[in-house]
Each structure stands twice: as C-alpha cells, then as structure tokens.
XYZ file of C-alpha atoms in Angstrom:
558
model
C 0.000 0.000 0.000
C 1.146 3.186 -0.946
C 2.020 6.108 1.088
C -0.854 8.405 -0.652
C -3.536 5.793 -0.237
C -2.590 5.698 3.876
C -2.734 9.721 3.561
C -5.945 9.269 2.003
C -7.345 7.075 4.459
C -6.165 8.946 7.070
C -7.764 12.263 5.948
C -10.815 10.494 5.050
C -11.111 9.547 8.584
C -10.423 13.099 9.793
C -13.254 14.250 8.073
C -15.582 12.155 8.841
C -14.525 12.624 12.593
C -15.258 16.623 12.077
C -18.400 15.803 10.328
C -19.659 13.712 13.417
C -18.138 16.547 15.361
C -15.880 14.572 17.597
C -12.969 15.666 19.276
C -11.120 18.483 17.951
C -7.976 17.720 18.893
C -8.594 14.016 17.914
C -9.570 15.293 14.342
C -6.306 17.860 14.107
C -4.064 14.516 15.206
C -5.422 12.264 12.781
C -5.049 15.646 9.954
C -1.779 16.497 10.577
C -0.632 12.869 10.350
C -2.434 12.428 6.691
C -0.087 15.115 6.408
C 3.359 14.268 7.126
C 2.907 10.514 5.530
C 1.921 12.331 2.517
C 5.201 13.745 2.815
C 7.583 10.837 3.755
C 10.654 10.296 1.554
C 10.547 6.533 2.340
C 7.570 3.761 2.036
C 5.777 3.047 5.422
C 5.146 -0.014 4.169
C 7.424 -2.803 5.367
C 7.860 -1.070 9.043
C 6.957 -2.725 11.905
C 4.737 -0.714 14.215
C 7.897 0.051 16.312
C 9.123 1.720 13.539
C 6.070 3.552 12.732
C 5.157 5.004 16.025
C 8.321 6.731 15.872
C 7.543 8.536 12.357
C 6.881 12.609 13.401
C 3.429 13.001 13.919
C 1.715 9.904 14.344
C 2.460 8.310 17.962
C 1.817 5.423 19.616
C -2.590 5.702 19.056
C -2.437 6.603 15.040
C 0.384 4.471 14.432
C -1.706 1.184 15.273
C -4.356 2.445 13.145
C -1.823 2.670 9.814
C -0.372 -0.807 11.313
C -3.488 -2.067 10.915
C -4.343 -0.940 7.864
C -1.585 -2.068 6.302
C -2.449 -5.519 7.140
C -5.941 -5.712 7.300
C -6.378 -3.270 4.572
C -8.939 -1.362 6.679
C -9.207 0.764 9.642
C -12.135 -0.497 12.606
C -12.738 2.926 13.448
C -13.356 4.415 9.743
C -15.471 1.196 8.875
C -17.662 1.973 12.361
C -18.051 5.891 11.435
C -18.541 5.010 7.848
C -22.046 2.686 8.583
C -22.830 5.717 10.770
C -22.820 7.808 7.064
C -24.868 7.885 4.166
C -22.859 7.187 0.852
C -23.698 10.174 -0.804
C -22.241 12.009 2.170
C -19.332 10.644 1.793
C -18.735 11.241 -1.769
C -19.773 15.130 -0.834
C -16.180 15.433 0.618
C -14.634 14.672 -2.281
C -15.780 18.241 -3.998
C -13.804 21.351 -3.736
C -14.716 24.000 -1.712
C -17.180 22.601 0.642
C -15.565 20.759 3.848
C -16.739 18.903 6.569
C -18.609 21.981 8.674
C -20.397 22.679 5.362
C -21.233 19.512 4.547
C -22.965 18.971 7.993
C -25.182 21.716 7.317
C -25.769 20.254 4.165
C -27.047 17.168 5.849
C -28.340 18.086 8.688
C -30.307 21.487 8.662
C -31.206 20.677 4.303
C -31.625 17.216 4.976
C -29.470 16.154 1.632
C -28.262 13.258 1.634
C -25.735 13.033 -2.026
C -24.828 14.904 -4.873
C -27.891 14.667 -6.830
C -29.853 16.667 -4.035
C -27.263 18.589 -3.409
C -27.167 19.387 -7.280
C -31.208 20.072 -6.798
C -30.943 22.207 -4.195
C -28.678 24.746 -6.151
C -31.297 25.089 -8.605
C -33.829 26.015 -6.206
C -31.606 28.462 -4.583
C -31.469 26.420 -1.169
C -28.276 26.440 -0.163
C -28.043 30.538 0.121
C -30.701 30.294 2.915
C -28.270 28.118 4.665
C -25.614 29.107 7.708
C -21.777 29.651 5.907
C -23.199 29.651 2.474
C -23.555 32.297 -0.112
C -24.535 32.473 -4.003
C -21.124 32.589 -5.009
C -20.373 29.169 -3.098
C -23.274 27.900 -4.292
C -22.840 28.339 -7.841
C -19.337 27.088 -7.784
C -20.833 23.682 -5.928
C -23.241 23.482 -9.308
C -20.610 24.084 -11.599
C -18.095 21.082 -9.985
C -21.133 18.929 -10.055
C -21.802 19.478 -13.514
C -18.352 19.069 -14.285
C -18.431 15.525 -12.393
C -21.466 14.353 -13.845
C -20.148 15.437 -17.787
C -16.854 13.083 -16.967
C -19.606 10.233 -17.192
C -19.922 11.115 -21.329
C -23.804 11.912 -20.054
C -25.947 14.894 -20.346
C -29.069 15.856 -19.339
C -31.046 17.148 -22.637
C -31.808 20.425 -21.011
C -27.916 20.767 -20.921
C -27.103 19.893 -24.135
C -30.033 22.674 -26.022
C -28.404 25.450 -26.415
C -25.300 23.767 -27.470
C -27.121 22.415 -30.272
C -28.852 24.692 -31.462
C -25.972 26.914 -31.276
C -23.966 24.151 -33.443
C -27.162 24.197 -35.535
C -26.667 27.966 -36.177
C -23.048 27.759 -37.007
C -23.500 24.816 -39.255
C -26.558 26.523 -41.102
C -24.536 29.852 -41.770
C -21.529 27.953 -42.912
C -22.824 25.527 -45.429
C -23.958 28.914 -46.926
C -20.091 28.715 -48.205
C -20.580 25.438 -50.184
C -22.699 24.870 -53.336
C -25.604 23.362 -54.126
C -27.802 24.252 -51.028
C -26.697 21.267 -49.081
C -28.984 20.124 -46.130
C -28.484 20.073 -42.641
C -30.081 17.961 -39.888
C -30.279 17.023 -36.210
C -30.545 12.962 -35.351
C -29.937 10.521 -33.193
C -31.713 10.411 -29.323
C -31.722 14.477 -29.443
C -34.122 14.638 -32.101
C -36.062 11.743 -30.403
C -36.255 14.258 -26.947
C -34.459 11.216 -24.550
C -33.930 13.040 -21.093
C -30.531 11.407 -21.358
C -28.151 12.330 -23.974
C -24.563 10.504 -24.793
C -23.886 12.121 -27.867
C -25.224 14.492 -30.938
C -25.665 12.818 -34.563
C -25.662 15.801 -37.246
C -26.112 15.044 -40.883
C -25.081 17.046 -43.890
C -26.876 16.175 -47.142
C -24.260 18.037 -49.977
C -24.499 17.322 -53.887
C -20.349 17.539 -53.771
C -18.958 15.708 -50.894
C -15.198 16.391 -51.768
C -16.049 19.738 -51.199
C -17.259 19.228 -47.794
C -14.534 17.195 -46.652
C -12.294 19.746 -47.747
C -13.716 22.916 -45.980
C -14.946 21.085 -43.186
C -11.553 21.574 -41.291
C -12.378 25.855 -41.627
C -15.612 25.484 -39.322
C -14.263 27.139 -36.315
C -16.632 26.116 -33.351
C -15.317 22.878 -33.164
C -12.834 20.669 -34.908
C -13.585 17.959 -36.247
C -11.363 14.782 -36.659
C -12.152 12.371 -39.773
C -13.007 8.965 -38.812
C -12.536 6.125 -40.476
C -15.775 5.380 -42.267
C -15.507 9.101 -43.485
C -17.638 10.826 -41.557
C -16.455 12.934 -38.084
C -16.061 13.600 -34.635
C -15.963 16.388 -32.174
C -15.679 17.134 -28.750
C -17.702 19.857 -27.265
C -15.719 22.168 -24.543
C -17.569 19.976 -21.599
C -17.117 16.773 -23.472
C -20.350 16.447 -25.084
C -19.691 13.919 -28.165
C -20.174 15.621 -31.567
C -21.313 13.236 -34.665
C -21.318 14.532 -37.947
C -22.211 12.217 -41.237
C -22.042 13.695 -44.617
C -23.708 12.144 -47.654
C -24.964 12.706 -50.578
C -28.238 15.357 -51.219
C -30.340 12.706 -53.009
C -30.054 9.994 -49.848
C -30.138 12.533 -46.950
C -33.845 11.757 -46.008
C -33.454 8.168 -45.923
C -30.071 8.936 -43.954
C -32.169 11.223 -41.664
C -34.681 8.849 -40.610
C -32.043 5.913 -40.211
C -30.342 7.803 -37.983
C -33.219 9.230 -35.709
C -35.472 5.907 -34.731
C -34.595 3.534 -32.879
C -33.180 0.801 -34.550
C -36.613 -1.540 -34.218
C -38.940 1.541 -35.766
C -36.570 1.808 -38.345
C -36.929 -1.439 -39.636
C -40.329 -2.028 -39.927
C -40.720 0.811 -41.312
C -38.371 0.418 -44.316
C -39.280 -3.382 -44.611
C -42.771 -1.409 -45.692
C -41.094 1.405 -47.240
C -38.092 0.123 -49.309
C -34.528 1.972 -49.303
C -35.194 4.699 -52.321
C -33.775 8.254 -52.708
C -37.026 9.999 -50.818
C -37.658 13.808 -51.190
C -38.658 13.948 -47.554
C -39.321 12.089 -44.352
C -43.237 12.132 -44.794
C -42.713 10.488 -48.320
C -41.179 7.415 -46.561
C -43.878 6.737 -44.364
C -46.358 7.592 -47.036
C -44.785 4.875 -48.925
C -45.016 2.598 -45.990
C -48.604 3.006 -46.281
C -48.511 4.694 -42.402
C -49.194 8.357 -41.432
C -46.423 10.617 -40.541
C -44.778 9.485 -36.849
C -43.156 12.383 -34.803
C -39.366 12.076 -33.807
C -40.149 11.677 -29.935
C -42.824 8.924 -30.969
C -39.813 6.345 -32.774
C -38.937 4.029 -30.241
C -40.052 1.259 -31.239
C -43.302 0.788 -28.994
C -46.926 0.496 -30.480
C -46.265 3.773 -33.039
C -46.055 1.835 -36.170
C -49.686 -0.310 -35.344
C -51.188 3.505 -34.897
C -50.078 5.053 -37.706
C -51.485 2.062 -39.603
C -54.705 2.413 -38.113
C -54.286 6.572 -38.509
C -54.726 6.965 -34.741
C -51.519 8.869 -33.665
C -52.204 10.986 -30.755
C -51.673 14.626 -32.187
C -49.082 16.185 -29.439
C -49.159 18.361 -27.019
C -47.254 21.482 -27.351
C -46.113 24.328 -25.204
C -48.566 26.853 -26.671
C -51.414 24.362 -25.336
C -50.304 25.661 -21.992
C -52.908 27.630 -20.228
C -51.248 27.552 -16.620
C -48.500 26.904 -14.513
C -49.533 24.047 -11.441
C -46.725 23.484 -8.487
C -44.458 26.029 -8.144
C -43.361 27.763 -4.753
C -42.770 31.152 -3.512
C -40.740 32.904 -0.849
C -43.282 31.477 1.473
C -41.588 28.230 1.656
C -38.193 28.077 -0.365
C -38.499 29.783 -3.629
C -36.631 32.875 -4.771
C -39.309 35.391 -5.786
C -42.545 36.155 -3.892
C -45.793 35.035 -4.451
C -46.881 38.206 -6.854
C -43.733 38.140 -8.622
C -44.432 34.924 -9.605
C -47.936 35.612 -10.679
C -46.804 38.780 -12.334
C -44.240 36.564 -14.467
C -46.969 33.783 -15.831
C -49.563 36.402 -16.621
C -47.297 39.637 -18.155
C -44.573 37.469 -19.522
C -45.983 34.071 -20.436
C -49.354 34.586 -21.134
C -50.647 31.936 -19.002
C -54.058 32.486 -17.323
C -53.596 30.499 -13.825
C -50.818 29.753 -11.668
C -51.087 27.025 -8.949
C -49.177 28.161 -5.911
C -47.809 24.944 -4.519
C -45.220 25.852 -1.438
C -44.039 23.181 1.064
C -46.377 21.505 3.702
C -44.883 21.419 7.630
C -43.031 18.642 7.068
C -40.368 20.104 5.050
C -39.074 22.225 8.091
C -35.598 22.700 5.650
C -37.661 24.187 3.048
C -39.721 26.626 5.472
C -42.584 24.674 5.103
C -45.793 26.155 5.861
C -47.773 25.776 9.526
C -51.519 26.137 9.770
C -51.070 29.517 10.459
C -49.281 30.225 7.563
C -50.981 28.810 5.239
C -54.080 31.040 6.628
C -51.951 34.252 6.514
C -51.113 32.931 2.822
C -54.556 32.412 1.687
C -54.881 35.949 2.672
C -52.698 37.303 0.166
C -53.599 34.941 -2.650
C -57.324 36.716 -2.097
C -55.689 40.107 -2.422
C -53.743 39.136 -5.542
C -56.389 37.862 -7.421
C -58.791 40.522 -6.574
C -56.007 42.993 -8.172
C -54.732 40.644 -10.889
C -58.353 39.744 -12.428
C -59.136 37.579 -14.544
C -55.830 35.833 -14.278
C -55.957 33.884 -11.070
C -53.676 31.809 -8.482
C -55.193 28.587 -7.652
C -54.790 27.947 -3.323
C -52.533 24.634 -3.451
C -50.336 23.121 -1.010
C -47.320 20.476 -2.024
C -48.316 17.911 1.147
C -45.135 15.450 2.021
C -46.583 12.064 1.572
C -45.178 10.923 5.180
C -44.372 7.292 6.205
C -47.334 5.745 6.791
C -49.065 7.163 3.291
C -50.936 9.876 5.177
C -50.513 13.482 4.116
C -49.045 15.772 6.640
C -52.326 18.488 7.497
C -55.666 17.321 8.920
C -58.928 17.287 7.075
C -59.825 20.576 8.288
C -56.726 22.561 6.502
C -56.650 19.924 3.267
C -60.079 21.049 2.447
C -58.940 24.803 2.176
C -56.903 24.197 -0.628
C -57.921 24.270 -4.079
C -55.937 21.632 -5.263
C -53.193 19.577 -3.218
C -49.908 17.795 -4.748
C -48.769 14.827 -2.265
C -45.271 14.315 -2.604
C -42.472 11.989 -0.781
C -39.555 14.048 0.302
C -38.421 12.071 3.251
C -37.624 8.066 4.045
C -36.421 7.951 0.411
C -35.232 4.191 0.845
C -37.837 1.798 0.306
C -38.267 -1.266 -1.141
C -40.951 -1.677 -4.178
C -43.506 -3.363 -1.719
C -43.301 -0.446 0.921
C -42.745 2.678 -1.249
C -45.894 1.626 -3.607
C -48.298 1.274 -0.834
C -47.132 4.508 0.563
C -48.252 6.086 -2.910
C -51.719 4.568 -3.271
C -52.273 5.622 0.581
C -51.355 9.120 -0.292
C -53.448 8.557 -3.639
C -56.185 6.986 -1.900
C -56.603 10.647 0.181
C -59.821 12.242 -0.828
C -58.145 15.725 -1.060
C -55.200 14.344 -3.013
C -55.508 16.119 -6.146
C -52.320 15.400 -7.875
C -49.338 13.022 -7.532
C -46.071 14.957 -7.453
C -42.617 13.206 -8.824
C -43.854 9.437 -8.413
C -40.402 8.018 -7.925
C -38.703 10.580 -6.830
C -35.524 10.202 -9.004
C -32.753 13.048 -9.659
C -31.385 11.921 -13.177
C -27.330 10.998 -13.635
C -27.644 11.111 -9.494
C -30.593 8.821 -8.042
C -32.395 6.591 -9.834
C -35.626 6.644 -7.347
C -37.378 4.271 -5.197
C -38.349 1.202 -7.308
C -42.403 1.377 -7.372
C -45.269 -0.903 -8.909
C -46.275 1.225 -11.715
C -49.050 -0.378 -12.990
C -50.673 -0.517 -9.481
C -50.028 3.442 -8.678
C -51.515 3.709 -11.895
C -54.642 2.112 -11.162
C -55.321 3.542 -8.001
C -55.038 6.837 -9.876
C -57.426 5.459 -12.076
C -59.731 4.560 -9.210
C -59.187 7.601 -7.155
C -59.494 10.211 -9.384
C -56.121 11.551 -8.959
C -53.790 13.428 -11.990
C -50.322 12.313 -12.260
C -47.570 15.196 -12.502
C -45.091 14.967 -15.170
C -42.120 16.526 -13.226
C -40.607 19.241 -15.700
C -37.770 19.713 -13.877
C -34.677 18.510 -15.686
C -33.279 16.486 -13.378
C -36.614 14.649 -12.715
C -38.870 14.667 -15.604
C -40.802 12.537 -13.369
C -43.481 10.223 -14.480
C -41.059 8.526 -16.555
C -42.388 9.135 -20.301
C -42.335 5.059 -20.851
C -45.270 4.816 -18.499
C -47.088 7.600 -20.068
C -48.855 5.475 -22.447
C -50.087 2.982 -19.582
C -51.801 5.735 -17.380
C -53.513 7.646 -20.997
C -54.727 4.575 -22.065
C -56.286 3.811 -18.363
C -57.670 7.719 -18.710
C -55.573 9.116 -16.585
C -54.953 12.968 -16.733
C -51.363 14.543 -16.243
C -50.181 17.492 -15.916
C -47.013 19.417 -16.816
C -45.818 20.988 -13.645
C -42.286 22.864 -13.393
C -41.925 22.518 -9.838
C -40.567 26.862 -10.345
C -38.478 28.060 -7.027
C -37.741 30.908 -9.096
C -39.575 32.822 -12.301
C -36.785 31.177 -14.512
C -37.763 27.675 -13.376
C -41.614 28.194 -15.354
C -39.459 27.825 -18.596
C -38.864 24.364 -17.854
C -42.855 23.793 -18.607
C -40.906 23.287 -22.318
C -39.111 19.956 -21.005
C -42.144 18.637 -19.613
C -44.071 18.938 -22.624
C -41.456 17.203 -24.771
C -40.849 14.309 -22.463
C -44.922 14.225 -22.479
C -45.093 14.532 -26.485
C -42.501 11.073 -26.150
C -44.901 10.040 -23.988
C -47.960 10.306 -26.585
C -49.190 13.291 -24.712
C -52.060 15.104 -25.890
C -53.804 18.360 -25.079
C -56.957 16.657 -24.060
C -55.192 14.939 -21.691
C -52.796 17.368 -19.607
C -54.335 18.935 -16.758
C -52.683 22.374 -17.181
C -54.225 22.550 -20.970
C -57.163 23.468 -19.879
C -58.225 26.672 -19.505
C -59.453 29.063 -16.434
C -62.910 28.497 -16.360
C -62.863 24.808 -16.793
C -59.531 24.008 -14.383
C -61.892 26.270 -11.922
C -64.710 23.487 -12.397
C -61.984 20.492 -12.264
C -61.418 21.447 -8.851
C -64.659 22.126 -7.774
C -65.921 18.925 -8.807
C -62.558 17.199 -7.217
C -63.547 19.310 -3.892
C-alpha cells in the first residue's frame, strides 16, 4: 500500500470525525498525520509498528491504526463511522470548496443526503438560505457537479439545447459557403427528446462531398477529426460527443430517418417502405402506407400499429399551456414572492392560472408552511387575485406524503386548498412493496388532487425508489387523482415510458415545473417534450385546460 492511499485514508477519517463533530484535537491529530505521511521520503510499508510510532506526527494511538491498515487493509474505526454515514455524504467530501462543517449543514439542517440533491438544491436556490453559504459558493458547488457528472460522457437534454442549437446555427450559416444548397439535420436520441443524452448525430446532405470534406476543417466552433468510415467527430468544450455524417443530397432523407429511430422503428418501417432516394421524411412513411410518426414517438413501442390504423395521438405542445400548477414562492423556499411569480406567468408568459404549490410542515428545511401560515397565505392569494383579475392563483399546497401514506395536514386545513400535490420528500429508501403502498395511501386521500414526482428520481444522481407502476396507476385510475409529469430537468418525473399505460387507463397529467424561481416556469418546455414522447395530448394534460374549466376540475374534485 502506498504512502498516498494511507494519507488518504487517514484524511478520510479526519473528516468524517469533524463531520460527526468529535474531538477536535482528535480530528487535528489524525489531519496532521495524513499530512506528514503524505510527505515521507521513504515507504511506510514494510515497518513494523515500532518503527512507525516513531515517524513525526503519528504516535503510539495513530500508528496502530496505519499498522493495521496495512495488514488488514482497513481501519475499525473508519469502517464503524462510515455505517454511521450515508454514501452520498461521503462522496460530498470529495468536492472542492465545501468541507466537513459545510457539509454537515448540508445534511443536517437541508436534509441532503448526495450529490444529486445537493445538485437540486442549487437550482432552487437552497443552499443561500443556509448558515456559511452564499450564491457565489453555491454556484461554484453546481458548476463542480456538472463538471463531475459530464466526466460520465452523459448529459441531461436540457444541458445539451443550447449547445445544439448553437452548433445548428453555425452549421446553417456555414454551409452557406458550399454549393448546391446542401442540407443540414439534427438525429440521433436528441431529435427523439431522450432526457438522457450521450452524444449528438448531425447530418449534412451536400451534392459535392469532396467539397465538404475539404472545408470542413475551416468550421471554427469545433474541430472535427475524420473517422474512419468518413464521416467525423468532435468534442464539445464539456465533453459532449459531436457526430457529424455527410452524404450525398439525393439519400439525406433516408439517412435522416435511419439515424433518428430507434433501430426496431426503423426497420419495420423500411421493410414497408423500401430503401429509395425519398424527397422527404413524410414520403417514406407515405410509402409505408402509415401516417407521418413524430421524432419523440420512434422508439419502437406500439407507433407503427397507430399510424397504420391513422390513430396517432396529435401532441401536445407548449402553446397548449394555459397555466403553470406546483411552483413555490418565498413562502416556503423559492426565490421570488408570491406576486412576482404571478406577475411573471400572466405579463410574460401569457398563461391564465398559476397554482401556488409551497411546502407543507413537514419540510421544516424548506420553510414549510404551519396552519397559520398557510391562513396568513390564503390571505394574500385573495388580495392578488382581486387585483390581478381575470388571471388567477389557484390555493394549493405540495403535502409530504409521510411514512405511513398519510398526508401531513388534517382534514380541516386539506379542504382549504384548491388543489393539493402529495409528494415523498423524506424516508427515500424503500423497497418496491413499501414505497408503492405509501403512494396509493397518499393517492387513496380524498383531497389528493395530484401526484407529485412518483419516484422521486434526480437523473445521472438517483435513480428513485423502485415502485409498482401499474398498481399506482390504477389507483389513480380509481381515485381520481392526476399524475404530474415533473418538468424539472433532473426529474422529468413520471417517466415518459409509463405515459402510455396511465392515458390509455384515462388518466390525466399534468405538466408541472416545480418553479423556485420565475426562470424555473421555462422548464414547462421539457415537460411537454418528455410528455409529447410520452404520446401526450392536449386533451389529456391537466394544465391545458383553460381558467374556467380548471376552476370546475377542482370544484368537482372538492
């Protein structure tokens, strides 16, 4: 064993110490002594514990624990305060800038318990409310965590968009330099809207390919390196793969939709189709005797049978949109205050509702509202809608789903609300058994309007607790109860592959942005294309409808 990895182990165990807040001088022994075996001009290894109790800075009590992990390979008392320590606490320590003291805030008084959260909490501003943190640390946490999650070659799509459509740009206003009106496209899992991206697929279509392949090295934004099948590659600044396939004008649609289905879609579709030179995407399927199948619809699922039968679910879209349901204000832990907010949807986006959804009781780290709160709330939400008529904020609530399935207010507040969102924030690790009886408790709740984030997943960070989807599904079905599509980013949250399930069992959802800040209502535009992937249709999103008739919804839910 080397002398780094003992240093490591050592420090490790310092900081773990601090972040249990044991003895100070303990931890400053244990710290100094990573230290100096960091330093040593000689191998430890091979000493007898003698030897190594008389090294500068360790002593008789730190000594034995390097003796022993030298040949045990462990340490008893870093194994003991390690099962005292979540994992994702652990890894915390590795990131730069935040040490032990912060992290214990971090876990303690925010109740996060790994990077994901921690990740989540900087985009709802969190961690500025919190003792020894400001936005300048905060945003520096984000940006190492982005950095760490890129070094695993994913993205989250949100995070690759402007990127592409940047490289779009660029690529448009440079082929303007080569003849023959050459076409560009966008392929590959980007074009199909997957909420996990690994890599971009471009395609040029060009009449003169030598011509291509000898400019291409003058597009400045990125170089690209030719590969051996002739086509390219690029890295993006943050390591975002770069794809680019050039062929000829005449077979660029059947190139196009090659590269963006799935590779099951694909083939059925040209085994009805053939493999001609087509003058457009629609022409293939036309030839295939199907109507025209969206990008976000090609993956291979029950797409092909509807287009056969013409029964393709036309879309939803973001100018469907007629509100914005849970978001949160400076009441609980959002950035702007509750007329800001409502200033933003009605002035800036049009909408003509916004569903005020701050944090129940039971998220003390969020600020979560008492019973007297939520009266002095109510209060103002009367106030603003008498001065912002006819727009209107809807009285909701987003209730932590607790333990046992119950939701954390009695009857007598529920029933104030127009509309409640029950939500599991807390006791995150359950098995499938435990967390989906939890749900249907919490769906089973007559005042349970809507089911917020189902799994409760952070994407590239936690995958979720494992639930019966089918059965959540049902008692939706049963109870009356809308299922959120989680816009968020990280969450997008009823996974889109069980969209299809709960719309065929009549099941509304709804597009909800989960906004801690005005900025966070623009991710309304993820939701809706996860939902489009989905087979999302106006008819069936909640927040489609409009004023007067989301007014009656929850009247006739009350």
């Amino acid at each position: 064993m080397e002398n780094k990895t003992i240093a490591r182990t050592l420090r490790l165990l310092s900081q773990l110490m601090e972040l249990h807040n044991e003895n100070p001088f303990k931890i400053k022994s244990i710290a100094n002594a990573a230290f100096k075996v960091d330093k040593l001009p000689y191998p430890v290894k091979g000493k007898t514990i003698e030897e190594i109790s008389q090294i500068d800075g360790l002593g008789k009590s730190i000594s034995a624990k390097v003796w022993e992990l030298l040949e045990t390979g462990s340490m008893t008392e870093l194994e003991q305060i390690l099962a005292q320590t979540p994992t994702g606490i652990v890894e915390m320590l590795g990131i730069k800038g935040i040490g032990p003291k912060k992290i214990a805030v971090i876990w303690k008084d925010l109740a996060i318990e790994n990077i994901g959260e921690l990740y989540y909490a900087c985009n709802e501003n969190r961690l500025i409310e919190a003792k020894g943190f400001g936005l300048k640390t905060q945003e520096e946490i984000k940006k190492i965590i982005e950095f760490k999650m890129a070094a695993s070659g994913k993205f989250l799509y949100a995070q690759t968009e402007s990127l592409v459509n940047k490289l779009y740009a660029d690529l448009a206003i440079w082929l303007n330099t080569i003849s023959g009106d050459p076409l560009l496209g966008i392929a590959g899992a980007y074009r199909r809207c997957l909420e996990i991206i690994e890599e971009i697929e471009l395609l040029i279509g060009a009449e003169t390919l030598e011509e291509i392949h000898t400019k291409i090295t003058t597009f400045e934004p990125l170089v690209f390196e030719q590969q051996t099948d002739g086509n390219y590659l690029a890295n993006s600044p943050f390591g975002l793969k770069i794809k680019l396939y050039i062929v000829q004008k005449s077979d660029f649609y059947l190139n196009w939709f090659k590269l963006t289905g799935n590779e099951q879609h694909v083939n059925e579709v040209l085994a009805l189709a053939g493999s001609d030179a087509f003058t457009s995407e629609q022409e293939i399927y036309q030839k295939a005797g199907l109507a025209y199948v969206e990008p976000e619809l090609r993956e291979g699922l029950n797409e092909i049978q509807l287009a056969k039968e013409n029964k393709l679910p036309i879309l939803l879209t973001d100018a469907d949109l007629k509100g914005s349901l849970h978001n949160h204000s400076t009441w609980s832990d959002g950035v702007h205050t509750l007329e800001e907010m409502a200033v933003f949807c009605k002035d800036n986006l049009r909408l003509e509702y916004l569903g005020i959804c701050d944090h129940s009781r039971s998220a003390f780290y969020a600020n979560g509202l008492n019973e007297q709160r939520v009266y002095a709330q109510h209060q103002e939400i009367e106030a603003l809608n008498a001065k912002l008529a006819p727009f209107r904020i809807f009285k909701g609530i987003e209730s932590d789903i607790l333990n046992d399935g119950s939701l954390d207010y009695s009857d007598e507040i529920l029933k104030t609300f127009d509309f409640v969102v029950a939500s599991v924030h807390s006791n995150l690790r359950m098995d499938e058994q435990k967390a989906t009886a939890r749900l249907i408790k919490a769906v089973e709740n007559p005042y349970t309007t809507i089911l917020g984030h189902p799994t409760g997943r952070l994407l590239l960070s936690r995958k979720g607790y494992p639930i019966d989807y089918a059965k959540v599904i049902d008692a939706c079905v049963a109870n009356n109860v809308v299922i959120e599509i989680n816009a968020n980013p990280l969450r997008l949250d009823l996974d889109w592959r069980w969209h299809r399930y709960a719309l065929e069992k009549g099941v509304l959802l709804s597009v909800n942005p989960d906004a801690h800040r005005k900025e966070g209502f623009h991710d309304m535009h993820y939701g809706v294309l996860i939902g489009r992937k989905g087979g999302l249709t106006a008819k069936q999103c909640l927040n489609a409808l409009s004023l007067q008739d989301i007014a009656q919804y929850f009247g006739n839910k009350k």
